[in-house]
CSV table of C-alpha atoms in Angstrom, one decimal:
chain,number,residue,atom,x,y,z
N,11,UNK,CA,-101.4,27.1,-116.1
N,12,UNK,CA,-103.3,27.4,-119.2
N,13,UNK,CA,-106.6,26.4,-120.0
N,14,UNK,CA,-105.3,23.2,-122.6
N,15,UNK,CA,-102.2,21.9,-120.4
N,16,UNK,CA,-105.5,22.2,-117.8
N,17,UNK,CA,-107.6,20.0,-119.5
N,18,UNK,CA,-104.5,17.6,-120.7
N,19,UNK,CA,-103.8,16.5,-117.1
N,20,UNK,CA,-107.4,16.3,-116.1
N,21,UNK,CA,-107.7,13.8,-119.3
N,22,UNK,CA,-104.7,11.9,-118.0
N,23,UNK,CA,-106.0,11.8,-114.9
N,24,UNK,CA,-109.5,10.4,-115.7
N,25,UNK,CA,-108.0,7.8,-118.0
N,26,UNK,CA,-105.9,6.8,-115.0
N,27,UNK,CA,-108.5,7.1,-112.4
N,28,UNK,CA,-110.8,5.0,-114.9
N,29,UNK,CA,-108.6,2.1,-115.1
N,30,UNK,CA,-108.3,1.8,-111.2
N,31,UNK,CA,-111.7,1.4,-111.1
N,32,UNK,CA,-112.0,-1.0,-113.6
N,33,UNK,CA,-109.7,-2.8,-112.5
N,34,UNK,CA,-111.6,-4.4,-109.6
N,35,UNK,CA,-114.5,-5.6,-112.1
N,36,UNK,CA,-111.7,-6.8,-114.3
N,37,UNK,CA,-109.5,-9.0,-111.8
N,38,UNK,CA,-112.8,-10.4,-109.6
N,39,UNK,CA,-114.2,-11.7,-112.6
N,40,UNK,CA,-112.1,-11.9,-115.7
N,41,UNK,CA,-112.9,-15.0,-117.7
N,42,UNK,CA,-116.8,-14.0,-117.0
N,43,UNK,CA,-116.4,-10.7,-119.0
N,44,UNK,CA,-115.1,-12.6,-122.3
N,45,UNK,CA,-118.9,-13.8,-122.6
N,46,UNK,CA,-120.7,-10.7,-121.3
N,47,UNK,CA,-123.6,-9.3,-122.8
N,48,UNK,CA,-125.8,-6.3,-122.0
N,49,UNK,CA,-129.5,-7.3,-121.5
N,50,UNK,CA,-130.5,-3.3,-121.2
N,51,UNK,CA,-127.9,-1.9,-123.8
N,52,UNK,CA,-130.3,0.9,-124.2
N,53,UNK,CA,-129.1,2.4,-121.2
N,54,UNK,CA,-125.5,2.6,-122.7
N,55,UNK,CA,-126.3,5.4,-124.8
N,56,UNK,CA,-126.5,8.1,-121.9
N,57,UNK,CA,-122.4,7.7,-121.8
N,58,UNK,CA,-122.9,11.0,-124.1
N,59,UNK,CA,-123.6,12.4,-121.1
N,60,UNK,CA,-120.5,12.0,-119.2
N,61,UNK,CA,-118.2,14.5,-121.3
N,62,UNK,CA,-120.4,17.1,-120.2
N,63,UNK,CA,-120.4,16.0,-116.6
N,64,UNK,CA,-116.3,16.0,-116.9
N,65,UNK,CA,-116.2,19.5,-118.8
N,66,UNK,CA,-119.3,21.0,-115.9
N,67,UNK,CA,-117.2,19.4,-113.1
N,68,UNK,CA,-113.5,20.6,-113.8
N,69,UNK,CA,-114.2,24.3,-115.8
N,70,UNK,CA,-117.8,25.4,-115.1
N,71,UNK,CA,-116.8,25.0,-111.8
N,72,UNK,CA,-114.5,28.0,-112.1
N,73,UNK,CA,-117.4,30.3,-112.5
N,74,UNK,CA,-119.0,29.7,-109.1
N,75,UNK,CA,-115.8,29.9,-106.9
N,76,UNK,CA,-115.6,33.1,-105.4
N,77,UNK,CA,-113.1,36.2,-106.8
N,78,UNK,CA,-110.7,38.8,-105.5
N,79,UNK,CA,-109.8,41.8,-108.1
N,80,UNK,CA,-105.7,42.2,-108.3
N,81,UNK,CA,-103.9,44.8,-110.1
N,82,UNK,CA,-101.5,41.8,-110.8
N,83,UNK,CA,-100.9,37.8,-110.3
N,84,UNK,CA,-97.6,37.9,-111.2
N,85,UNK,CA,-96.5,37.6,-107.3
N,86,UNK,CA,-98.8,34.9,-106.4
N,87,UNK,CA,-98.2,32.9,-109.8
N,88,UNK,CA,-94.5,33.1,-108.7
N,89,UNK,CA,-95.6,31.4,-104.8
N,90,UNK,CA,-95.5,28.3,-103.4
N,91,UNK,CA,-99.0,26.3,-104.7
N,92,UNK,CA,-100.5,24.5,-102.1
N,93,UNK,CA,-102.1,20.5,-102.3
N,94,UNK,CA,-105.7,22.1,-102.6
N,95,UNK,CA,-104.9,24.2,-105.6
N,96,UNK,CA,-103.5,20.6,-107.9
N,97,UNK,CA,-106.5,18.7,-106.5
N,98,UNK,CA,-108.9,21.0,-107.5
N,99,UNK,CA,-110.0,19.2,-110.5
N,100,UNK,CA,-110.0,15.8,-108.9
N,101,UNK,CA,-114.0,15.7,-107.8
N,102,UNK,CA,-114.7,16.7,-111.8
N,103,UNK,CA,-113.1,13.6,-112.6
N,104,UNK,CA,-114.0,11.2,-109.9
N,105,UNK,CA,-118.1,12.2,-110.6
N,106,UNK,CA,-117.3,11.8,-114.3
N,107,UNK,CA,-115.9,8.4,-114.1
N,108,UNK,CA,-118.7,7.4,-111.6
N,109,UNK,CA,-121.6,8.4,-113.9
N,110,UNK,CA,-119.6,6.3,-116.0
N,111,UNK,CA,-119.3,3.2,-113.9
N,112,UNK,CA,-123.4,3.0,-112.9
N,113,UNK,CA,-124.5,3.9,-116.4
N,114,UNK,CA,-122.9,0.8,-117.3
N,115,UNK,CA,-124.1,-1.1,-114.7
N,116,UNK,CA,-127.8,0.1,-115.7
N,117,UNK,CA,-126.8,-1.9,-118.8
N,118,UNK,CA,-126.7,-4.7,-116.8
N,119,UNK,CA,-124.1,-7.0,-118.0
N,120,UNK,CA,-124.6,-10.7,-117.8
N,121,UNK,CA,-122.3,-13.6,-118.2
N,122,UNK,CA,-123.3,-16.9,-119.4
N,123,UNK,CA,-121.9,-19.0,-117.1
N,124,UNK,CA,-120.3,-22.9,-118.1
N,125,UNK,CA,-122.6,-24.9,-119.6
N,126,UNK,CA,-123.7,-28.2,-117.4
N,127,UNK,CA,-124.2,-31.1,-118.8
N,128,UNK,CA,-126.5,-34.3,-116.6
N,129,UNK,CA,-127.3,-37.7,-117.4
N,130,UNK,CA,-131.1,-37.7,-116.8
N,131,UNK,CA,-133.9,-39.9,-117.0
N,132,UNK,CA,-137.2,-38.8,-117.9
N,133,UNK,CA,-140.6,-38.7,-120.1
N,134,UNK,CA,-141.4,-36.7,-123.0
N,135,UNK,CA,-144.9,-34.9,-122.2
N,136,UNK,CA,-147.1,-33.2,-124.4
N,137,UNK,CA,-150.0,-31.2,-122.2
N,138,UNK,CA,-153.0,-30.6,-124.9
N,139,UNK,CA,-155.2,-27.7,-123.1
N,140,UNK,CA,-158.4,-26.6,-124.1
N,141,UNK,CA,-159.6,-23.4,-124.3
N,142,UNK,CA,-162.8,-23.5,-125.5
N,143,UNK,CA,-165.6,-21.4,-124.1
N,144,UNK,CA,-166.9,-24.0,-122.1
N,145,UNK,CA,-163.9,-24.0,-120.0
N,146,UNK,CA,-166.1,-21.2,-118.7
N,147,UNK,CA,-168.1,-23.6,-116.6
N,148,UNK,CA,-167.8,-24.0,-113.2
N,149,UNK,CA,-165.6,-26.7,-111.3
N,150,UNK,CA,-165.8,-25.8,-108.0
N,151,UNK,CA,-162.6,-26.9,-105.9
N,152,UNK,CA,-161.5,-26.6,-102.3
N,153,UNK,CA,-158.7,-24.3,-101.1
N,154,UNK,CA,-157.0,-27.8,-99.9
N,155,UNK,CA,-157.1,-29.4,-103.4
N,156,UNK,CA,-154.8,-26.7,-105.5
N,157,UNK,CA,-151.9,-25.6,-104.4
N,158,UNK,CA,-151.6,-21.5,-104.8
N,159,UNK,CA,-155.3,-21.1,-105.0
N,160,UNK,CA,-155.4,-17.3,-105.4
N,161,UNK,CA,-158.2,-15.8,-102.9
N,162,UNK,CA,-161.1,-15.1,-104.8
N,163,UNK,CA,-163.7,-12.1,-104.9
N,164,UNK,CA,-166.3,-13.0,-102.6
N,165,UNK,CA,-168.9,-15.2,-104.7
N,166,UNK,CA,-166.7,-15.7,-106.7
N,167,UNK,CA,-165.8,-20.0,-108.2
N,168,UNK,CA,-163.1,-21.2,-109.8
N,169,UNK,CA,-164.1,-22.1,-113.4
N,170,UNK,CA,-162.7,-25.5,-115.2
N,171,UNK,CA,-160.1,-23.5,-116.7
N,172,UNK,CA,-159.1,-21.8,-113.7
N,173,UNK,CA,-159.0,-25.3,-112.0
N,174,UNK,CA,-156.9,-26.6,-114.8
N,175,UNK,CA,-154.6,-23.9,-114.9
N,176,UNK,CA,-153.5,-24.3,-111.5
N,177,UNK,CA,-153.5,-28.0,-111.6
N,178,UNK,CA,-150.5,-28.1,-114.8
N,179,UNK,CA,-148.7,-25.0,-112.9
N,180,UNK,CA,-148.3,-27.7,-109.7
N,181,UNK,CA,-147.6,-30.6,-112.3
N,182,UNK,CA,-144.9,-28.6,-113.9
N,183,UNK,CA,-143.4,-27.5,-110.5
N,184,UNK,CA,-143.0,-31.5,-109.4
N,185,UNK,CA,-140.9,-32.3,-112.7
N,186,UNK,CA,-137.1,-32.2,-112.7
N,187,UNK,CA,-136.1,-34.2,-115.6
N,188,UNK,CA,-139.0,-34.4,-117.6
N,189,UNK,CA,-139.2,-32.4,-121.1
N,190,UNK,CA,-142.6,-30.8,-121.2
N,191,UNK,CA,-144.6,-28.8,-123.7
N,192,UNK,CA,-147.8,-27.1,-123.8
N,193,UNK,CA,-150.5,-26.9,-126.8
N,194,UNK,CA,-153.3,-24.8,-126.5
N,195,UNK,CA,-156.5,-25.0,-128.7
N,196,UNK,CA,-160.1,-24.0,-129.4
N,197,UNK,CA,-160.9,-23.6,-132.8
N,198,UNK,CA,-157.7,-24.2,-134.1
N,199,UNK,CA,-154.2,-25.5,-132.3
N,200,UNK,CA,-151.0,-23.6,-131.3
N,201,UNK,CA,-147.9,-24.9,-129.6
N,202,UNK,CA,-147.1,-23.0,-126.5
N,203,UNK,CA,-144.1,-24.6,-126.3
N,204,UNK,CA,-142.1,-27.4,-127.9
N,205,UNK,CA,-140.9,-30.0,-124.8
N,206,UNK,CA,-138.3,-27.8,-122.7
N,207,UNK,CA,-136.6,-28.5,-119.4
N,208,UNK,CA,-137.6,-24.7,-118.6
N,209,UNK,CA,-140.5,-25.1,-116.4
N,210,UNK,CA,-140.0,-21.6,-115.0
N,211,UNK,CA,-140.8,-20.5,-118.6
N,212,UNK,CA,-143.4,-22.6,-118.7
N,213,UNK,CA,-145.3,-22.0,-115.6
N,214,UNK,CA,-145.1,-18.6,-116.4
N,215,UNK,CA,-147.3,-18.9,-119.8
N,216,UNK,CA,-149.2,-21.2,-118.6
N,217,UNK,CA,-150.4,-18.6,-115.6
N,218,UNK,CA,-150.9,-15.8,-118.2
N,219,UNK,CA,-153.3,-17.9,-120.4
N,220,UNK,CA,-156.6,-16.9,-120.7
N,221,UNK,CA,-159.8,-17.9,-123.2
N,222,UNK,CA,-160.0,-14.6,-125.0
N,223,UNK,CA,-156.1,-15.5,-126.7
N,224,UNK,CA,-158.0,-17.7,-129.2
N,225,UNK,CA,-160.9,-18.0,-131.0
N,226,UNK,CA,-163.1,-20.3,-128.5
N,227,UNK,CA,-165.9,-20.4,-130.1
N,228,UNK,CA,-165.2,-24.4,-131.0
N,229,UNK,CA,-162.8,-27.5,-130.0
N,230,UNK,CA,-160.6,-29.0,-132.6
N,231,UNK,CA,-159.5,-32.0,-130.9
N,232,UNK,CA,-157.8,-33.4,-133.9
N,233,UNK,CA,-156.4,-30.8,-134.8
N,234,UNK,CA,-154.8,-30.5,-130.9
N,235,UNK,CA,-153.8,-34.0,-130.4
N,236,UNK,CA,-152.3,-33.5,-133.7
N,237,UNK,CA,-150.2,-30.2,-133.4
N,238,UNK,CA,-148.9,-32.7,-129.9
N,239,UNK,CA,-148.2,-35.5,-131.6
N,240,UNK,CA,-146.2,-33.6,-134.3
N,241,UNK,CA,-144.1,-31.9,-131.5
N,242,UNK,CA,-143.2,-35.5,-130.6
N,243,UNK,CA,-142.1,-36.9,-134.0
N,244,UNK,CA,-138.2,-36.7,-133.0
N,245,UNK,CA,-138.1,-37.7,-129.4
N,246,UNK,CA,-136.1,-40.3,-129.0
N,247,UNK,CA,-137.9,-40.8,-125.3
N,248,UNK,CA,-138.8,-44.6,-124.7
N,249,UNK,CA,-142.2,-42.9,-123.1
N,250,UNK,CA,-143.7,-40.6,-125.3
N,251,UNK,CA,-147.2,-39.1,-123.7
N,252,UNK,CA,-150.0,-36.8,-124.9
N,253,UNK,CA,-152.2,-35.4,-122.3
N,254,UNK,CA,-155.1,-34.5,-123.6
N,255,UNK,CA,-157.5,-32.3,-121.4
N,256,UNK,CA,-160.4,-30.7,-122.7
N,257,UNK,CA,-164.2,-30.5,-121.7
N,258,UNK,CA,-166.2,-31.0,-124.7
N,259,UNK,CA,-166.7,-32.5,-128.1
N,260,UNK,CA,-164.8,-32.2,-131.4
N,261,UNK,CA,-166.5,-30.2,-133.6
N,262,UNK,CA,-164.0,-28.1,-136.1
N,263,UNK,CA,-160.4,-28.8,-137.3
N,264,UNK,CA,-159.1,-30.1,-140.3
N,265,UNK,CA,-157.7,-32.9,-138.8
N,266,UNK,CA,-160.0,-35.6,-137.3
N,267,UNK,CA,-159.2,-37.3,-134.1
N,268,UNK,CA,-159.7,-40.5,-135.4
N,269,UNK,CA,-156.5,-39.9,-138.4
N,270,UNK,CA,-155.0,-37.7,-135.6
N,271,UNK,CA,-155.3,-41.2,-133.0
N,272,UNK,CA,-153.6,-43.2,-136.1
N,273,UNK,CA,-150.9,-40.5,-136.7
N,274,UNK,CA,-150.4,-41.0,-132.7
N,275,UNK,CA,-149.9,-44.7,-132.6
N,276,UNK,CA,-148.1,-45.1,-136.3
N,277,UNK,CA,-145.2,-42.8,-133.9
N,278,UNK,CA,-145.6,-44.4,-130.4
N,279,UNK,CA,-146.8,-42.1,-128.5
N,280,UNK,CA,-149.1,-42.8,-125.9
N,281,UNK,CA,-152.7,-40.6,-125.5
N,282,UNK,CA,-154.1,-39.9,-122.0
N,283,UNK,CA,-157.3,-38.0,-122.3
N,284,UNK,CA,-158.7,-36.7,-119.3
N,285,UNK,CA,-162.3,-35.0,-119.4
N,286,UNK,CA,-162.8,-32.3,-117.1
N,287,UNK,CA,-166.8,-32.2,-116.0
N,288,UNK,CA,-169.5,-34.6,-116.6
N,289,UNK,CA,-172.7,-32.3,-117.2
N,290,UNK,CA,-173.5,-31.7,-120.3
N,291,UNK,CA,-175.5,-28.9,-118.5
N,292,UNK,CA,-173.3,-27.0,-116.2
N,293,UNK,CA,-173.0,-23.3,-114.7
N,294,UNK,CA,-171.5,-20.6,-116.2
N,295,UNK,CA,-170.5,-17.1,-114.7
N,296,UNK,CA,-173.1,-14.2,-116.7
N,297,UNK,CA,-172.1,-11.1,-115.4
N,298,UNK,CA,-173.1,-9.6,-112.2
N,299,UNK,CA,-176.5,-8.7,-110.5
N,300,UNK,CA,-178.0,-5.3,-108.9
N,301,UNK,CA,-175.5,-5.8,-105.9
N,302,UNK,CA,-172.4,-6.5,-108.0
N,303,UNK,CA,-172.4,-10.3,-107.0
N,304,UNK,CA,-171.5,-12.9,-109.8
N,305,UNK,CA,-174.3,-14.4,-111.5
N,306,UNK,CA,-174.4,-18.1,-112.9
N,307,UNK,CA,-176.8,-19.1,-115.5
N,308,UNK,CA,-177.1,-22.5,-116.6
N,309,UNK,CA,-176.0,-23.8,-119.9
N,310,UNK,CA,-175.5,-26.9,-122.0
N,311,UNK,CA,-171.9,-27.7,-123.3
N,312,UNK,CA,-172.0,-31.6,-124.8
N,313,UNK,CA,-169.5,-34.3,-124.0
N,314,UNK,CA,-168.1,-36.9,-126.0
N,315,UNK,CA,-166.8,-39.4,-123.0
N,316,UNK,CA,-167.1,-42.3,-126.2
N,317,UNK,CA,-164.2,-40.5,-128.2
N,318,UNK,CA,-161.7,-39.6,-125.1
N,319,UNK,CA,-162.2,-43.3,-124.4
N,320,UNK,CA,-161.3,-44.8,-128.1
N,321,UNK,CA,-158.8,-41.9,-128.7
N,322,UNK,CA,-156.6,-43.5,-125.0
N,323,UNK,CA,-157.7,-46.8,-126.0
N,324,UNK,CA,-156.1,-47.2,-129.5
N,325,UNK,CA,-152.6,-45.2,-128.6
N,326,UNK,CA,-152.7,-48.0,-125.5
N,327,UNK,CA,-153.1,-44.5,-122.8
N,328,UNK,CA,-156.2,-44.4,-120.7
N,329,UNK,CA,-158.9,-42.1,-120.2
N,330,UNK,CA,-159.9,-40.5,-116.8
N,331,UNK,CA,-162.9,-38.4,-116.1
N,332,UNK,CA,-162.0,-35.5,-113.8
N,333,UNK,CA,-165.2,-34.0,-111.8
N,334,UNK,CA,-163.0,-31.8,-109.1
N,335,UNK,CA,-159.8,-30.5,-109.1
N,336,UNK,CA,-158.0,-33.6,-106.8
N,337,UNK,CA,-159.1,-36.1,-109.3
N,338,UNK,CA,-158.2,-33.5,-111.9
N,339,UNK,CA,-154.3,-33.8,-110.3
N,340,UNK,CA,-154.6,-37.3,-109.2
N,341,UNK,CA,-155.3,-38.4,-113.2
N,342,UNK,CA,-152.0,-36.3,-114.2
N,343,UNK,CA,-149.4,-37.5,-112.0
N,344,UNK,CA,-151.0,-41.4,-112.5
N,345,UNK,CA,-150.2,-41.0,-116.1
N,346,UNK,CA,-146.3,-41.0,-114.8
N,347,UNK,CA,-146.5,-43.7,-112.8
N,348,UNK,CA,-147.1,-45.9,-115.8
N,349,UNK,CA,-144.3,-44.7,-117.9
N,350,UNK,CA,-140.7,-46.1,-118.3
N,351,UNK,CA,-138.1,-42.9,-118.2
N,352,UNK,CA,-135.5,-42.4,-121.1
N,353,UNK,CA,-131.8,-41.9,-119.7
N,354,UNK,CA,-131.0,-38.7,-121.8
N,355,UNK,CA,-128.2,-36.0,-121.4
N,356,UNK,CA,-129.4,-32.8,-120.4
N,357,UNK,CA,-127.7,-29.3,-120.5
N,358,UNK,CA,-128.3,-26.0,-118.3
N,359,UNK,CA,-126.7,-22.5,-118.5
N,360,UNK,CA,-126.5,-20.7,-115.2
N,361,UNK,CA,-126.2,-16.7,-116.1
N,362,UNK,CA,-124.2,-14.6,-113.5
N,363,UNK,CA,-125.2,-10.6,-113.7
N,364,UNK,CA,-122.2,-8.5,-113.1
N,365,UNK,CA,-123.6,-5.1,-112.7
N,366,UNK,CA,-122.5,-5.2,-108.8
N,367,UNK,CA,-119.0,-5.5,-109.8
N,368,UNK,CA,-119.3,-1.5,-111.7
N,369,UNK,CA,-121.8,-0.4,-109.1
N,370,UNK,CA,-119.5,-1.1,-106.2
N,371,UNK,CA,-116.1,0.9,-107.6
N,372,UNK,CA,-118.8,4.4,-108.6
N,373,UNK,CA,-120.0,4.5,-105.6
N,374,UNK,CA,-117.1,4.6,-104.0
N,375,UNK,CA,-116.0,7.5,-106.4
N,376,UNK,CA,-118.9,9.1,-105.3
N,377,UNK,CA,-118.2,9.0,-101.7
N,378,UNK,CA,-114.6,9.6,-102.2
N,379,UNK,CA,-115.9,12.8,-104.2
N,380,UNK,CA,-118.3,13.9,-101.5
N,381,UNK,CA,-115.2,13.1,-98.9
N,382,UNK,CA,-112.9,15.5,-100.4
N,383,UNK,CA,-115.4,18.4,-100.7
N,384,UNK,CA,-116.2,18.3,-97.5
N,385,UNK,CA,-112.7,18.3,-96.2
N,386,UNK,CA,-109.8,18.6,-98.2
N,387,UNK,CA,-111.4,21.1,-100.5
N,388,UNK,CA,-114.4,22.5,-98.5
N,389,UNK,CA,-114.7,26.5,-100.0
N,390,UNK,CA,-116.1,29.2,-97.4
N,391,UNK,CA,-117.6,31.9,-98.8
């Protein structure tokens, strides 16, 4: 047989050996591939690498099967041909096609399932979080008060940031049909995020926050309750909440809280300031001593209970003063029991990764391949 009719039926049967093994993907989940996408689609690009497998696995092979000089073929070219001698190529095709199969599943095609639509009721929530550097202070808290309390280094205290932190991370895991966003602000504000249903999303920012990804070195509470109030402008929530928590007083911003208060209640929404400390002198982690223990140095941070007050007061909220981490989670979730909840339609995408459906039909080819090399067409030296 010649060494183009050769690779003409190999071709043939790769293209047929391909569709057999798509076909399993195809019929399990067929409407689910119309919206596929890949979410690693830089893995596609080492299909350039299965031509060469297909060429190394059908006529490189030739050159490492053992040889017998002949003064002529003619006689044996005229005999019978045995079923080893038209499989031969078959395991250069099957691996070919199975390299194939699992690069594509190592692009990891996803399908976005039907959209859901619920009828929901539920508050819009603005969280306003300070990260100031006196959220460096100390709030010490029990293992029994917060929920996933990490373990700590030994000497080691929870600071007021820490505490809050893991305080909105359980408030966020009780919601189910409350739209929630997260502002963040020391010297200037920034929206974490706008109100979402995602609270995975948002429990994972809110755990990666730390007081370094701003400049601290102030607290613009106008410009916070602000940036919130903005992000509530077009809810069309009956209950529209700001929850303000911060430790300290407002010295920087170019918005003041008292035209940030007005800009609140001129749109409804509803301010619940909670303080977090009452010191104005509190402890403060300063590095570590000769033995490598945390040390705490005292320092003054100053509180402005009188504005949290008149800021809840005029938006018709309420102010709570937090001194520990329970009445730090008892302040948030009473803010909810005071609310009326909007009916609202909400929508969800589930996403459904298909990868499984490749990976299953390659390594089948794969055993298949081993399968016939160890039997069918197992070569003694």
């Amino acid at each position: 047989m010649s060494r183009w009719k050769r690779a003409a039926l190999a071709a043939l049967a790769t293209l047929v050996v391909a569709a057999l093994a798509c076909l399993y993907p195809y019929l399990a989940r067929r409407d689910a591939w119309a919206s596929a996408s890949w979410q690693n689609p830089w893995f596609l690009a080492a299909l350039v690498a299965v031509p060469v497998v297909w060429y190394w696995g059908i006529f490189a092979e030739d050159a490492r099967r053992p040889r017998l000089r002949l003064g002529t073929v003619a006689p044996l070219a005229r005999g019978p041909r045995g079923l080893r001698s038209h499989l031969r190529d078959l395991p250069g095709v099957l691996r070919a096609v199975s390299l194939g199969l699992l690069i594509l599943a190592m692009g990891r095609p996803v399908s976005v399932l039907r959209e859901q639509r619920t009828d929901d009721r539920g508050i819009d929530i603005v969280v306003a979080l300070d990260l100031s550097g006196s959220m460096r202070a100390i709030l010490d808290a029990k293992p029994s008060d917060l929920p996933g309390q990490p373990k700590l280094p030994r000497n080691r205290r929870l600071t007021r940031l820490d505490t809050a932190k893991l305080v909105l991370q359980d408030f966020i895991s009780r919601r189910r049909t409350d739209r929630l966003g997260v502002v963040v602000f020391g010297k200037a504000a920034y929206v974490l995020s706008p109100p979402t249903l995602d609270y995975h999303l948002l429990t994972q920012m809110v755990s990666r926050m730390t007081l370094n990804v701003i400049d601290g070195s102030a607290t613009a509470i106008g410009d916070a309750l602000g940036t919130a109030v903005a992000r509530l402008r077009r809810s069309d929530a009956q209950s529209k909440v700001v929850i303000l928590l911060t430790d300290g007083d407002s010295n920087a911003g170019s918005i003041s809280p008292e035209y940030a208060t007005h800009l609140a209640t001129s749109l409804g929404v509803k301010v619940y300031t909670i303080q977090i400390g009452t010191d104005d002198e509190v402890e403060v982690e300063d590095g570590v001593d000769l033995f490598g223990q945390p040390r705490y140095v005292r320092h003054r941070f100053p509180v402005n209970p009188a504005l949290l007050q008149e800021i809840a007061q005029e938006t018709g909220g309420q102010a709570y003063v937090a001194t520990d981490a329970k009445a730090l989670a008892d302040s948030m979730h009473d803010v909810l029991d005071k609310l009326e909840k909007t009916r609202f339609e909400a929508s969800s995408a589930s996403y459904e990764d298909l990868f499984p459906l490749l990976l299953l039909p390659g390594v089948l080819l794969i055993g298949l391949d081993a399968l016939l090399r160890a039997w069918l067409l197992r070569r003694f030296p």
